[in-house]
mmCIF file of C-alpha atoms in Angstrom:
data_model
loop_
_atom_site.group_PDB
_atom_site.id
_atom_site.type_symbol
_atom_site.label_atom_id
_atom_site.label_comp_id
_atom_site.label_asym_id
_atom_site.label_seq_id
_atom_site.Cartn_x
_atom_site.Cartn_y
_atom_site.Cartn_z
ATOM 1 C CA MET A 17 158.149 -34.440 55.571
ATOM 2 C CA GLU A 18 157.391 -36.223 52.407
ATOM 3 C CA ASP A 19 160.083 -37.054 50.076
ATOM 4 C CA GLY A 20 159.047 -37.508 46.475
ATOM 5 C CA SER A 21 162.013 -39.905 45.634
ATOM 6 C CA ALA A 22 161.139 -42.119 48.510
ATOM 7 C CA ILE A 23 160.061 -45.882 47.670
ATOM 8 C CA ILE A 24 156.792 -46.839 49.170
ATOM 9 C CA THR A 25 156.256 -50.585 49.928
ATOM 10 C CA PHE A 26 152.883 -51.955 50.093
ATOM 11 C CA ASP A 27 151.771 -55.519 51.188
ATOM 12 C CA VAL A 28 148.937 -56.375 49.564
ATOM 13 C CA GLY A 29 147.391 -59.592 50.157
ATOM 14 C CA GLY A 30 151.011 -60.863 51.021
ATOM 15 C CA LYS A 31 152.371 -59.499 47.837
ATOM 16 C CA ILE A 32 155.163 -57.075 48.431
ATOM 17 C CA LEU A 33 154.938 -54.270 45.796
ATOM 18 C CA LYS A 34 157.129 -50.987 45.497
ATOM 19 C CA ILE A 35 156.679 -47.782 43.834
ATOM 20 C CA SER A 36 157.963 -44.277 44.125
ATOM 21 C CA ARG A 37 156.270 -41.654 46.367
ATOM 22 C CA MET A 38 156.298 -39.284 43.258
ATOM 23 C CA VAL A 39 153.986 -41.547 41.430
ATOM 24 C CA ILE A 40 151.443 -42.153 44.273
ATOM 25 C CA ASN A 41 151.721 -37.989 44.932
ATOM 26 C CA GLN A 42 150.416 -37.294 41.331
ATOM 27 C CA HIS A 43 147.109 -38.721 42.406
ATOM 28 C CA PRO A 44 146.560 -36.716 45.855
ATOM 29 C CA GLU A 45 142.998 -37.416 46.324
ATOM 30 C CA SER A 46 143.388 -41.245 46.083
ATOM 31 C CA MET A 47 143.110 -43.430 48.970
ATOM 32 C CA LEU A 48 146.732 -44.448 48.364
ATOM 33 C CA ALA A 49 148.371 -40.945 48.528
ATOM 34 C CA ARG A 50 146.394 -40.858 52.028
ATOM 35 C CA LEU A 51 147.625 -44.105 53.439
ATOM 36 C CA VAL A 52 151.198 -43.123 52.597
ATOM 37 C CA SER A 53 150.835 -39.626 53.971
ATOM 38 C CA ASP A 54 152.832 -38.393 57.000
ATOM 39 C CA THR A 55 149.664 -38.296 58.725
ATOM 40 C CA TRP A 56 148.757 -42.251 58.179
ATOM 41 C CA HIS A 57 151.975 -43.855 57.487
ATOM 42 C CA VAL A 58 153.805 -43.364 60.558
ATOM 43 C CA ASP A 59 156.618 -46.166 60.380
ATOM 44 C CA SER A 60 158.018 -45.863 56.864
ATOM 45 C CA ASP A 61 160.121 -48.820 57.628
ATOM 46 C CA GLN A 62 157.104 -51.240 57.537
ATOM 47 C CA PRO A 63 155.062 -51.786 54.599
ATOM 48 C CA VAL A 64 151.464 -50.278 54.003
ATOM 49 C CA PHE A 65 149.177 -53.259 54.536
ATOM 50 C CA ILE A 66 145.980 -53.284 52.269
ATOM 51 C CA ASP A 67 143.826 -56.354 52.649
ATOM 52 C CA ARG A 68 143.040 -56.935 48.756
ATOM 53 C CA ASP A 69 144.178 -58.621 45.764
ATOM 54 C CA GLY A 70 147.962 -58.234 45.210
ATOM 55 C CA ASP A 71 147.986 -59.298 41.565
ATOM 56 C CA ILE A 72 145.301 -56.600 40.814
ATOM 57 C CA PHE A 73 147.169 -54.169 42.959
ATOM 58 C CA ALA A 74 150.234 -54.862 40.849
ATOM 59 C CA GLN A 75 148.272 -53.615 37.697
ATOM 60 C CA VAL A 76 146.783 -50.583 39.593
ATOM 61 C CA LEU A 77 150.405 -49.557 40.269
ATOM 62 C CA ASN A 78 151.295 -50.258 36.739
ATOM 63 C CA TYR A 79 148.247 -48.071 35.709
ATOM 64 C CA LEU A 80 149.795 -45.085 37.749
ATOM 65 C CA ARG A 81 153.096 -45.348 36.334
ATOM 66 C CA TYR A 82 151.882 -45.567 32.557
ATOM 67 C CA ARG A 83 148.624 -44.176 32.507
ATOM 68 C CA SER A 84 147.415 -46.901 30.509
ATOM 69 C CA ILE A 85 147.585 -50.831 31.049
ATOM 70 C CA THR A 86 146.940 -54.101 28.912
ATOM 71 C CA LEU A 87 145.683 -56.554 31.594
ATOM 72 C CA PRO A 88 146.811 -59.862 31.819
ATOM 73 C CA LEU A 89 144.476 -62.984 31.531
ATOM 74 C CA THR A 90 144.312 -63.035 35.464
ATOM 75 C CA VAL A 91 142.677 -59.814 35.871
ATOM 76 C CA SER A 92 139.341 -58.911 34.274
ATOM 77 C CA LYS A 93 138.755 -55.282 33.406
ATOM 78 C CA GLU A 94 135.703 -55.464 35.637
ATOM 79 C CA MET A 95 137.835 -56.471 38.694
ATOM 80 C CA PHE A 96 140.415 -53.733 37.862
ATOM 81 C CA LEU A 97 138.114 -51.040 37.606
ATOM 82 C CA ARG A 98 136.340 -52.021 41.036
ATOM 83 C CA ASP A 99 139.697 -51.680 42.703
ATOM 84 C CA MET A 100 140.588 -48.339 40.899
ATOM 85 C CA GLU A 101 137.422 -47.269 42.296
ATOM 86 C CA TYR A 102 138.136 -48.570 45.839
ATOM 87 C CA TYR A 103 141.519 -46.995 45.640
ATOM 88 C CA GLY A 104 139.878 -43.655 44.891
ATOM 89 C CA ILE A 105 141.815 -43.310 41.347
ATOM 90 C CA VAL A 106 139.753 -41.801 38.477
ATOM 91 C CA VAL A 107 140.126 -43.355 35.159
ATOM 92 C CA GLU A 108 139.706 -40.673 32.663
ATOM 93 C CA ASP A 109 139.718 -42.731 29.585
ATOM 94 C CA ASP A 110 138.351 -46.240 29.731
ATOM 95 C CA GLY A 111 140.179 -46.988 26.251
ATOM 96 C CA ASP A 112 143.494 -46.810 27.960
ATOM 97 C CA ILE A 113 142.528 -50.292 29.876
ATOM 98 C CA ARG A 114 143.008 -52.954 27.614
ATOM 99 C CA GLU A 115 142.719 -56.852 28.029
ATOM 100 C CA ASP A 116 145.487 -59.067 26.338
ATOM 101 C CA LEU A 117 144.814 -60.966 23.279
ATOM 102 C CA ASP A 118 144.566 -64.216 25.556
ATOM 103 C CA THR A 119 141.804 -62.573 27.564
ATOM 104 C CA MET A 120 139.812 -61.425 24.716
ATOM 105 C CA LEU A 121 140.050 -64.818 22.670
ATOM 106 C CA VAL A 122 138.870 -66.517 25.837
ATOM 107 C CA LYS A 123 135.996 -64.446 26.444
ATOM 108 C CA PHE A 124 135.137 -64.361 22.662
ATOM 109 C CA HIS A 125 135.280 -68.038 22.319
ATOM 110 C CA ALA A 126 133.171 -68.810 25.567
ATOM 111 C CA GLN A 127 130.522 -66.389 24.578
ATOM 112 C CA THR A 128 130.317 -67.898 20.931
ATOM 113 C CA SER A 129 130.256 -71.402 22.028
ATOM 114 C CA ALA A 130 127.555 -70.760 24.512
ATOM 115 C CA TYR A 131 125.415 -69.085 22.109
ATOM 116 C CA MET A 132 126.109 -71.818 19.324
ATOM 117 C CA ASP A 133 125.021 -74.388 21.764
ATOM 118 C CA LEU A 134 122.069 -72.622 22.526
ATOM 119 C CA LEU A 135 121.059 -72.465 18.908
ATOM 120 C CA GLU A 136 122.264 -76.003 18.303
ATOM 121 C CA ARG A 137 119.572 -77.086 21.070
ATOM 122 C CA LYS A 138 116.981 -74.939 19.495
ATOM 123 C CA LEU A 139 117.605 -76.607 16.118
ATOM 124 C CA ILE A 140 117.804 -80.220 17.599
ATOM 125 C CA ALA A 141 114.302 -79.653 19.385
ATOM 126 C CA GLN A 142 113.029 -78.769 15.868
ATOM 127 C CA ASP A 143 111.474 -75.507 17.325
ATOM 128 C CA LYS A 144 110.108 -74.370 13.844
ATOM 129 C CA SER A 145 108.071 -71.342 15.062
ATOM 130 C CA SER A 146 111.617 -69.923 16.281
ATOM 131 C CA LEU A 147 113.821 -70.697 13.269
ATOM 132 C CA GLY A 148 113.471 -67.203 11.882
ATOM 133 C CA VAL A 149 114.474 -65.874 14.997
ATOM 134 C CA VAL A 150 117.405 -68.103 15.181
ATOM 135 C CA GLU A 151 118.499 -67.494 11.603
ATOM 136 C CA GLU A 152 118.420 -63.845 12.673
ATOM 137 C CA ARG A 153 120.598 -64.667 15.703
ATOM 138 C CA ILE A 154 122.965 -66.666 13.606
ATOM 139 C CA THR A 155 123.341 -63.623 11.174
ATOM 140 C CA SER A 156 123.824 -61.442 14.337
ATOM 141 C CA LEU A 157 126.387 -63.759 15.741
ATOM 142 C CA GLN A 158 128.355 -63.951 12.537
ATOM 143 C CA SER A 159 128.592 -60.226 12.207
ATOM 144 C CA ASP A 160 129.765 -59.960 16.102
ATOM 145 C CA VAL A 161 132.668 -62.654 15.096
ATOM 146 C CA GLU A 162 133.682 -60.566 12.247
ATOM 147 C CA ARG A 163 133.635 -57.212 14.163
ATOM 148 C CA ASN A 164 135.355 -59.034 17.196
ATOM 149 C CA PHE A 165 137.900 -60.625 14.939
ATOM 150 C CA LYS A 166 138.927 -56.963 13.485
ATOM 151 C CA LYS A 167 139.590 -55.798 17.115
ATOM 152 C CA ILE A 168 142.037 -58.818 17.692
ATOM 153 C CA HIS A 169 145.281 -58.483 16.355
ATOM 154 C CA ILE A 170 144.858 -60.142 12.963
ATOM 155 C CA GLY A 171 148.488 -61.040 12.609
ATOM 156 C CA ASN A 172 148.359 -63.498 15.514
ATOM 157 C CA SER A 173 148.094 -66.979 14.412
ATOM 158 C CA LEU A 174 146.077 -68.109 17.456
ATOM 159 C CA ALA A 175 143.416 -65.124 16.765
ATOM 160 C CA VAL A 176 143.225 -66.284 13.227
ATOM 161 C CA GLY A 177 142.776 -69.988 14.392
ATOM 162 C CA VAL A 178 140.108 -69.143 16.999
ATOM 163 C CA ALA A 179 138.248 -66.810 14.785
ATOM 164 C CA GLY A 180 138.421 -69.083 11.620
ATOM 165 C CA HIS A 181 137.019 -72.042 14.080
ATOM 166 C CA GLU A 182 133.974 -69.854 15.286
ATOM 167 C CA MET A 183 133.159 -68.827 11.644
ATOM 168 C CA TYR A 184 132.934 -72.430 10.550
ATOM 169 C CA ASN A 185 130.954 -73.285 13.435
ATOM 170 C CA ILE A 186 128.566 -70.492 12.430
ATOM 171 C CA LYS A 187 128.258 -71.589 8.918
ATOM 172 C CA ALA A 188 127.731 -75.421 9.811
ATOM 173 C CA LEU A 189 124.995 -74.306 12.036
ATOM 174 C CA HIS A 190 123.569 -71.797 9.325
ATOM 175 C CA ASP A 191 123.592 -74.722 6.861
ATOM 176 C CA LYS A 192 121.761 -76.955 9.186
ATOM 177 C CA LEU A 193 119.158 -74.389 9.675
ATOM 178 C CA GLN A 194 118.799 -74.119 5.765
ATOM 179 C CA ASN A 195 118.528 -77.808 5.390
ATOM 180 C CA ARG A 196 115.816 -77.915 8.035
ATOM 181 C CA ARG A 197 113.760 -75.303 6.264
ATOM 182 C CA SER A 198 113.839 -77.025 2.818
#
């Protein structure tokens, strides 16, 4: 008979993690609930082995405990959602899964930098036929930076620095474009 206060131990990718059976039982249709049921988990002294990433699994367990999660930089939202699907856990509100500030800043900077490099190459190549399109994209990128900046915690000095740096780069690129047109 299953004891709701029992502790279940998982060995996921070599990482040992524990959670109460009561939390697992809140998701009876999940693969995890089936794995720890009396039918499948015969030796309760042995951890349940799962051949997956233990760091992602730790976040899955946190989601089960708290019904929301802020993912660390090492776990992408896509990877987390993929594993949630693998474990048969339904995410009712995607808004309950957030990436931490560092993750948002890294992604934001990488996307902005790649786009800025592309625009810079177009300007260097003096592709005058596409300068109007480039200007539209610069304006669009500026709006994206401003919108994403509002999503990031404004009081955080790192966020202010990164967003300010990106805005400066966009303005400089826009000025170069205006100089080429003159």
